[in-house]
Amino acid sequence: MKTPTRLDIQGMRAVAVVLVILFHLPTALSLRGGFVGVDMFYVISGFVVTNMVIGSKEAGGALRSIGSFLRRRVMRLVPALSVVVIVTLLVSVLVAPSRELASVAKAGLAGEFFASNFYFVRNFDTYWSPEVLRSPFLHTWSLGVEFQVYLLFPLVFLGVFLAGRATRAALSAALLVTSVLAVISFLLFAWLLIGASAPISGFDPRALAFYTPVSRFWEFALGILPALLARRGLPFRRVPASVFVAAGWLLTVAGVVLSTAADTLNFAVVAACSGVAALIVAGIRQNPIRSVLAWRPLVWIGDRSYSIYLWHWPLLVFSLWLFPGNLIVAVGSVAVTVALSMLTFRFVEQRFRRSSTPRRALVPSAAFVASGAVVALSAIMIASAGWYLTPIPLSSVARPFADDGVRGSDVVNSLSGCTTEALRITCVNRVGAPTVVVIGDSLGYRSMPAVQLAAQEHGLNATMLWTGGCGIELASCPDFVYDYLDHTDVAALLISMNFDRASNRLNVTEAAAGDSAECPADTDVTSCAAHTEAVERFISAARPGLTDLERYTDHILMALPFPQQTQFVDACLSPPLAQRILGLQTVPALCAGTSQDWQVARQGGFPEAIRSVVEGDGSVTLWDPTDYLCADGWCPSVINDGERIVEDGVHWSPEAARFLYPEFSAYLDEVT
């Protein structure tokens, strides 16, 4: 006898899948606590599968019943999953960044066999930044957990299977086993989440809490227990159904809100799962058709929720590969998800679900799996082929940039006679001549070759003082800066500073050294109190500092922070087949440069603070390098015939300093 479909359950599935999609959308649109939708799915799955196991048993003994259960699960999950895996792999061969195709294919192969949760277990932290994730199969981890838990179901229902029917004693045994396993599972989950302080066999304990079926079984149990109690007799019949409805919604919403605040796996999932269990009980107690969850649009989405879940993430990843940062395309991919899920539901899911011969249906299911495995293995072979890994020439996406005749070797060679010390570079071009002094951090260091070449041609000396974070706010500079200036004939001061640590970003070198930014990553620094305080400290120190500097010279060139870092775009570093073979240049601007908006966001409030400090001061010339270097919203990274201005994604190459030379030379024309 087939168990009738509960419309409110389908509505719950709709809510769960919508939450997951909202979580996976790019940051500007995402709901950071939406990941609890997967936890809600587990509770629903536990309830539905339990009803299926004990409500539609076949005669013929325990083994036949177990076999029938597993066959139906395979029919339910495998065909649609295989279709998505095959299509995603075929598209990935064309549009995936070539250096990532191998890992994509391996994840697809693992997903085809419901093992991707173990494939991804080492990469737990990346799951919480979906806007930068690259694998279109990341979401299949949840299917791996679900299928592996299904392998435990025969153990849970062993008494029912052996009894041949759902007797009261068999149900009591199933209740006991489920309760014991749920307690063990939850205790393990809690210990891995907050109790384990060291890696376990090299794995992050939180990753094990997130990805392993044993630590997730308690969520399924929250659905299994109401199903068993409904068969055996609910012990809380006197509690009004409305109480369960109110508690269910309150707990579910609280779970989402608290998870949004935590922005990672946390105990708020207990509230969300408990809320779903309460709503399930409410549906048992009253006519579920009256529930808001039985609303027809929700039921329609819930019926197709499995296909929607399967398609949404690959399409979002494709949009990230092809159109990074484009929110319109990301939202459009959700619309395409709905269309593809309708087709998959109609022609794949329903066809196999309605099969009256489950055993025969296993043959095409096996064919689906085999086809997916063949495509995955083929993709792995393509990913290792030399012709596939050969990149397109960067010159094809390079941005034209004015060439004033100064060669990179000219600026590098200009430093050949200079003396380099720990915090100072001294270049004596003419004995007794005034000195152009550069004060700054890594930006000053990177511009020093161009300054030295310009000083050399103007008959001046040049010195770079590495101040490690101070500029016109001279009071915070090391004492050796004052000592040097007091004993030097200063022709001009060139101040070039960066402020990454006081915003929310570190470069690769700083991060590797264990440095930390003052504001959390991926935040709007204008709303970060630490950044605001840093800007205020800078302003209060910079005004008297500027007065101090004017004692040494009335020629001060203050440079606003300028591009010394670049955005890594994998489609440029390892272009996909579609770019190299089909000639589709999808992101030439990103390949050739860095977004000016990205550069501005890195500096937060410092550029405007510098402007406010030097405004109206006749001794100071304010120079915004982006006015000179950047055009049409982009700052150069790859130029002319493929020459890289940023050599490692972190700093300007010394040769690239030649593009700063014209501005420094023009300023020294005024000084001399």
PDB file of N, CA, C and O in Angstrom, residues 124-167:
ATOM      1  N   PHE A 124      36.614  22.014   4.571  1.00  0.00           N
ATOM      2  CA  PHE A 124      35.430  22.476   5.303  1.00  0.00           C
ATOM      3  C   PHE A 124      35.260  23.982   5.246  1.00  0.00           C
ATOM      4  O   PHE A 124      34.191  24.497   4.963  1.00  0.00           O
ATOM      5  N   ASP A 125      36.340  24.723   5.497  1.00  0.00           N
ATOM      6  CA  ASP A 125      36.227  26.174   5.638  1.00  0.00           C
ATOM      7  C   ASP A 125      35.723  26.844   4.376  1.00  0.00           C
ATOM      8  O   ASP A 125      35.043  27.869   4.433  1.00  0.00           O
ATOM      9  N   THR A 126      36.067  26.275   3.206  1.00  0.00           N
ATOM     10  CA  THR A 126      35.666  26.939   1.973  1.00  0.00           C
ATOM     11  C   THR A 126      34.162  26.897   1.766  1.00  0.00           C
ATOM     12  O   THR A 126      33.626  27.697   1.000  1.00  0.00           O
ATOM     13  N   TYR A 127      33.463  25.993   2.426  1.00  0.00           N
ATOM     14  CA  TYR A 127      32.023  25.889   2.208  1.00  0.00           C
ATOM     15  C   TYR A 127      31.308  27.162   2.624  1.00  0.00           C
ATOM     16  O   TYR A 127      30.232  27.469   2.124  1.00  0.00           O
ATOM     17  N   TRP A 128      31.908  27.934   3.493  1.00  0.00           N
ATOM     18  CA  TRP A 128      31.230  29.114   4.027  1.00  0.00           C
ATOM     19  C   TRP A 128      31.516  30.366   3.211  1.00  0.00           C
ATOM     20  O   TRP A 128      31.140  31.460   3.600  1.00  0.00           O
ATOM     21  N   SER A 129      32.199  30.217   2.079  1.00  0.00           N
ATOM     22  CA  SER A 129      32.384  31.340   1.160  1.00  0.00           C
ATOM     23  C   SER A 129      31.928  30.908  -0.227  1.00  0.00           C
ATOM     24  O   SER A 129      32.732  30.765  -1.147  1.00  0.00           O
ATOM     25  N   PRO A 130      30.648  30.653  -0.400  1.00  0.00           N
ATOM     26  CA  PRO A 130      30.190  30.076  -1.668  1.00  0.00           C
ATOM     27  C   PRO A 130      30.438  30.944  -2.869  1.00  0.00           C
ATOM     28  O   PRO A 130      30.512  30.442  -3.983  1.00  0.00           O
ATOM     29  N   GLU A 131      30.595  32.270  -2.667  1.00  0.00           N
ATOM     30  CA  GLU A 131      30.793  33.132  -3.822  1.00  0.00           C
ATOM     31  C   GLU A 131      32.159  32.924  -4.454  1.00  0.00           C
ATOM     32  O   GLU A 131      32.392  33.360  -5.573  1.00  0.00           O
ATOM     33  N   VAL A 132      33.105  32.256  -3.764  1.00  0.00           N
ATOM     34  CA  VAL A 132      34.417  32.027  -4.345  1.00  0.00           C
ATOM     35  C   VAL A 132      34.708  30.551  -4.556  1.00  0.00           C
ATOM     36  O   VAL A 132      35.799  30.188  -4.950  1.00  0.00           O
ATOM     37  N   LEU A 133      33.738  29.719  -4.330  1.00  0.00           N
ATOM     38  CA  LEU A 133      33.939  28.287  -4.527  1.00  0.00           C
ATOM     39  C   LEU A 133      33.936  27.950  -6.003  1.00  0.00           C
ATOM     40  O   LEU A 133      33.324  28.619  -6.817  1.00  0.00           O
ATOM     41  N   ARG A 134      34.598  26.870  -6.326  1.00  0.00           N
ATOM     42  CA  ARG A 134      34.789  26.554  -7.733  1.00  0.00           C
ATOM     43  C   ARG A 134      34.190  25.221  -8.150  1.00  0.00           C
ATOM     44  O   ARG A 134      34.004  25.011  -9.341  1.00  0.00           O
ATOM     45  N   SER A 135      33.912  24.307  -7.272  1.00  0.00           N
ATOM     46  CA  SER A 135      33.453  22.985  -7.692  1.00  0.00           C
ATOM     47  C   SER A 135      31.944  22.958  -7.866  1.00  0.00           C
ATOM     48  O   SER A 135      31.189  23.215  -6.929  1.00  0.00           O
ATOM     49  N   PRO A 136      31.459  22.610  -9.068  1.00  0.00           N
ATOM     50  CA  PRO A 136      30.009  22.535  -9.278  1.00  0.00           C
ATOM     51  C   PRO A 136      29.368  21.333  -8.618  1.00  0.00           C
ATOM     52  O   PRO A 136      28.144  21.186  -8.678  1.00  0.00           O
ATOM     53  N   PHE A 137      30.182  20.483  -7.978  1.00  0.00           N
ATOM     54  CA  PHE A 137      29.647  19.300  -7.307  1.00  0.00           C
ATOM     55  C   PHE A 137      29.730  19.393  -5.790  1.00  0.00           C
ATOM     56  O   PHE A 137      29.498  18.400  -5.096  1.00  0.00           O
ATOM     57  N   LEU A 138      30.042  20.561  -5.278  1.00  0.00           N
ATOM     58  CA  LEU A 138      30.174  20.694  -3.828  1.00  0.00           C
ATOM     59  C   LEU A 138      28.895  20.278  -3.108  1.00  0.00           C
ATOM     60  O   LEU A 138      28.943  19.641  -2.052  1.00  0.00           O
ATOM     61  N   HIS A 139      27.748  20.618  -3.692  1.00  0.00           N
ATOM     62  CA  HIS A 139      26.484  20.351  -3.005  1.00  0.00           C
ATOM     63  C   HIS A 139      26.147  18.866  -2.920  1.00  0.00           C
ATOM     64  O   HIS A 139      25.279  18.475  -2.133  1.00  0.00           O
ATOM     65  N   THR A 140      26.838  18.030  -3.698  1.00  0.00           N
ATOM     66  CA  THR A 140      26.528  16.595  -3.657  1.00  0.00           C
ATOM     67  C   THR A 140      27.007  15.932  -2.374  1.00  0.00           C
ATOM     68  O   THR A 140      26.694  14.761  -2.137  1.00  0.00           O
ATOM     69  N   TRP A 141      27.748  16.681  -1.537  1.00  0.00           N
ATOM     70  CA  TRP A 141      28.170  16.095  -0.262  1.00  0.00           C
ATOM     71  C   TRP A 141      26.957  15.638   0.551  1.00  0.00           C
ATOM     72  O   TRP A 141      27.006  14.608   1.237  1.00  0.00           O
ATOM     73  N   SER A 142      25.869  16.421   0.483  1.00  0.00           N
ATOM     74  CA  SER A 142      24.690  16.101   1.288  1.00  0.00           C
ATOM     75  C   SER A 142      24.025  14.818   0.826  1.00  0.00           C
ATOM     76  O   SER A 142      23.454  14.069   1.634  1.00  0.00           O
ATOM     77  N   LEU A 143      24.089  14.537  -0.490  1.00  0.00           N
ATOM     78  CA  LEU A 143      23.522  13.291  -1.009  1.00  0.00           C
ATOM     79  C   LEU A 143      24.353  12.100  -0.541  1.00  0.00           C
ATOM     80  O   LEU A 143      23.807  11.021  -0.279  1.00  0.00           O
ATOM     81  N   GLY A 144      25.670  12.306  -0.444  1.00  0.00           N
ATOM     82  CA  GLY A 144      26.514  11.241   0.078  1.00  0.00           C
ATOM     83  C   GLY A 144      26.148  10.894   1.505  1.00  0.00           C
ATOM     84  O   GLY A 144      25.995   9.720   1.857  1.00  0.00           O
ATOM     85  N   VAL A 145      25.988  11.923   2.343  1.00  0.00           N
ATOM     86  CA  VAL A 145      25.589  11.689   3.733  1.00  0.00           C
ATOM     87  C   VAL A 145      24.237  10.972   3.775  1.00  0.00           C
ATOM     88  O   VAL A 145      24.053  10.004   4.528  1.00  0.00           O
ATOM     89  N   GLU A 146      23.282  11.435   2.974  1.00  0.00           N
ATOM     90  CA  GLU A 146      21.940  10.856   2.995  1.00  0.00           C
ATOM     91  C   GLU A 146      21.959   9.387   2.598  1.00  0.00           C
ATOM     92  O   GLU A 146      21.362   8.534   3.274  1.00  0.00           O
ATOM     93  N   PHE A 147      22.652   9.061   1.508  1.00  0.00           N
ATOM     94  CA  PHE A 147      22.671   7.674   1.046  1.00  0.00           C
ATOM     95  C   PHE A 147      23.399   6.780   2.042  1.00  0.00           C
ATOM     96  O   PHE A 147      22.994   5.634   2.277  1.00  0.00           O
ATOM     97  N   GLN A 148      24.463   7.300   2.630  1.00  0.00           N
ATOM     98  CA  GLN A 148      25.192   6.489   3.613  1.00  0.00           C
ATOM     99  C   GLN A 148      24.343   6.235   4.859  1.00  0.00           C
ATOM    100  O   GLN A 148      24.430   5.164   5.473  1.00  0.00           O
ATOM    101  N   VAL A 149      23.517   7.212   5.239  1.00  0.00           N
ATOM    102  CA  VAL A 149      22.608   6.998   6.361  1.00  0.00           C
ATOM    103  C   VAL A 149      21.568   5.941   6.004  1.00  0.00           C
ATOM    104  O   VAL A 149      21.170   5.127   6.851  1.00  0.00           O
ATOM    105  N   TYR A 150      21.125   5.931   4.741  1.00  0.00           N
ATOM    106  CA  TYR A 150      20.156   4.911   4.327  1.00  0.00           C
ATOM    107  C   TYR A 150      20.695   3.501   4.541  1.00  0.00           C
ATOM    108  O   TYR A 150      19.933   2.567   4.790  1.00  0.00           O
ATOM    109  N   LEU A 151      22.001   3.359   4.439  1.00  0.00           N
ATOM    110  CA  LEU A 151      22.589   2.042   4.686  1.00  0.00           C
ATOM    111  C   LEU A 151      22.450   1.634   6.148  1.00  0.00           C
ATOM    112  O   LEU A 151      22.551   0.439   6.476  1.00  0.00           O
ATOM    113  N   LEU A 152      22.207   2.626   7.041  1.00  0.00           N
ATOM    114  CA  LEU A 152      21.987   2.320   8.455  1.00  0.00           C
ATOM    115  C   LEU A 152      20.531   1.971   8.755  1.00  0.00           C
ATOM    116  O   LEU A 152      20.241   1.414   9.809  1.00  0.00           O
ATOM    117  N   PHE A 153      19.629   2.317   7.851  1.00  0.00           N
ATOM    118  CA  PHE A 153      18.205   2.112   8.121  1.00  0.00           C
ATOM    119  C   PHE A 153      17.855   0.652   8.401  1.00  0.00           C
ATOM    120  O   PHE A 153      17.041   0.378   9.280  1.00  0.00           O
ATOM    121  N   PRO A 154      18.409  -0.323   7.665  1.00  0.00           N
ATOM    122  CA  PRO A 154      18.092  -1.719   8.011  1.00  0.00           C
ATOM    123  C   PRO A 154      18.407  -2.062   9.464  1.00  0.00           C
ATOM    124  O   PRO A 154      17.689  -2.829  10.098  1.00  0.00           O
ATOM    125  N   LEU A 155      19.493  -1.458   9.995  1.00  0.00           N
ATOM    126  CA  LEU A 155      19.831  -1.707  11.397  1.00  0.00           C
ATOM    127  C   LEU A 155      18.772  -1.109  12.317  1.00  0.00           C
ATOM    128  O   LEU A 155      18.337  -1.745  13.287  1.00  0.00           O
ATOM    129  N   VAL A 156      18.289   0.095  11.993  1.00  0.00           N
ATOM    130  CA  VAL A 156      17.282   0.755  12.814  1.00  0.00           C
ATOM    131  C   VAL A 156      15.987  -0.046  12.823  1.00  0.00           C
ATOM    132  O   VAL A 156      15.328  -0.204  13.856  1.00  0.00           O
ATOM    133  N   PHE A 157      15.595  -0.564  11.671  1.00  0.00           N
ATOM    134  CA  PHE A 157      14.303  -1.235  11.533  1.00  0.00           C
ATOM    135  C   PHE A 157      14.433  -2.763  11.513  1.00  0.00           C
ATOM    136  O   PHE A 157      13.563  -3.459  10.996  1.00  0.00           O
ATOM    137  N   LEU A 158      15.526  -3.249  12.078  1.00  0.00           N
ATOM    138  CA  LEU A 158      15.762  -4.687  12.041  1.00  0.00           C
ATOM    139  C   LEU A 158      14.607  -5.470  12.660  1.00  0.00           C
ATOM    140  O   LEU A 158      14.167  -6.493  12.131  1.00  0.00           O
ATOM    141  N   GLY A 159      14.085  -4.956  13.789  1.00  0.00           N
ATOM    142  CA  GLY A 159      12.975  -5.642  14.439  1.00  0.00           C
ATOM    143  C   GLY A 159      11.745  -5.705  13.557  1.00  0.00           C
ATOM    144  O   GLY A 159      11.038  -6.714  13.500  1.00  0.00           O
ATOM    145  N   VAL A 160      11.474  -4.609  12.843  1.00  0.00           N
ATOM    146  CA  VAL A 160      10.326  -4.581  11.943  1.00  0.00           C
ATOM    147  C   VAL A 160      10.525  -5.565  10.809  1.00  0.00           C
ATOM    148  O   VAL A 160       9.616  -6.322  10.432  1.00  0.00           O
ATOM    149  N   PHE A 161      11.733  -5.572  10.239  1.00  0.00           N
ATOM    150  CA  PHE A 161      12.008  -6.471   9.126  1.00  0.00           C
ATOM    151  C   PHE A 161      11.879  -7.932   9.551  1.00  0.00           C
ATOM    152  O   PHE A 161      11.294  -8.760   8.855  1.00  0.00           O
ATOM    153  N   LEU A 162      12.426  -8.264  10.711  1.00  0.00           N
ATOM    154  CA  LEU A 162      12.388  -9.647  11.171  1.00  0.00           C
ATOM    155  C   LEU A 162      10.983 -10.077  11.557  1.00  0.00           C
ATOM    156  O   LEU A 162      10.593 -11.229  11.345  1.00  0.00           O
ATOM    157  N   ALA A 163      10.210  -9.142  12.107  1.00  0.00           N
ATOM    158  CA  ALA A 163       8.839  -9.481  12.497  1.00  0.00           C
ATOM    159  C   ALA A 163       7.933  -9.648  11.288  1.00  0.00           C
ATOM    160  O   ALA A 163       6.887 -10.296  11.380  1.00  0.00           O
ATOM    161  N   GLY A 164       8.348  -9.075  10.166  1.00  0.00           N
ATOM    162  CA  GLY A 164       7.537  -9.184   8.962  1.00  0.00           C
ATOM    163  C   GLY A 164       6.426  -8.162   8.905  1.00  0.00           C
ATOM    164  O   GLY A 164       5.784  -8.002   7.878  1.00  0.00           O
ATOM    165  N   ARG A 165       6.176  -7.465   9.998  1.00  0.00           N
ATOM    166  CA  ARG A 165       5.176  -6.401  10.001  1.00  0.00           C
ATOM    167  C   ARG A 165       5.485  -5.466  11.177  1.00  0.00           C
ATOM    168  O   ARG A 165       6.276  -5.789  12.060  1.00  0.00           O
ATOM    169  N   ALA A 166       4.819  -4.306  11.151  1.00  0.00           N
ATOM    170  CA  ALA A 166       5.106  -3.274  12.158  1.00  0.00           C
ATOM    171  C   ALA A 166       4.316  -3.543  13.429  1.00  0.00           C
ATOM    172  O   ALA A 166       3.343  -2.846  13.742  1.00  0.00           O
ATOM    173  N   THR A 167       4.736  -4.555  14.166  1.00  0.00           N
ATOM    174  CA  THR A 167       4.086  -4.843  15.435  1.00  0.00           C
ATOM    175  C   THR A 167       4.497  -3.804  16.470  1.00  0.00           C
ATOM    176  O   THR A 167       5.472  -3.069  16.287  1.00  0.00           O
TER     177      THR A 167
END
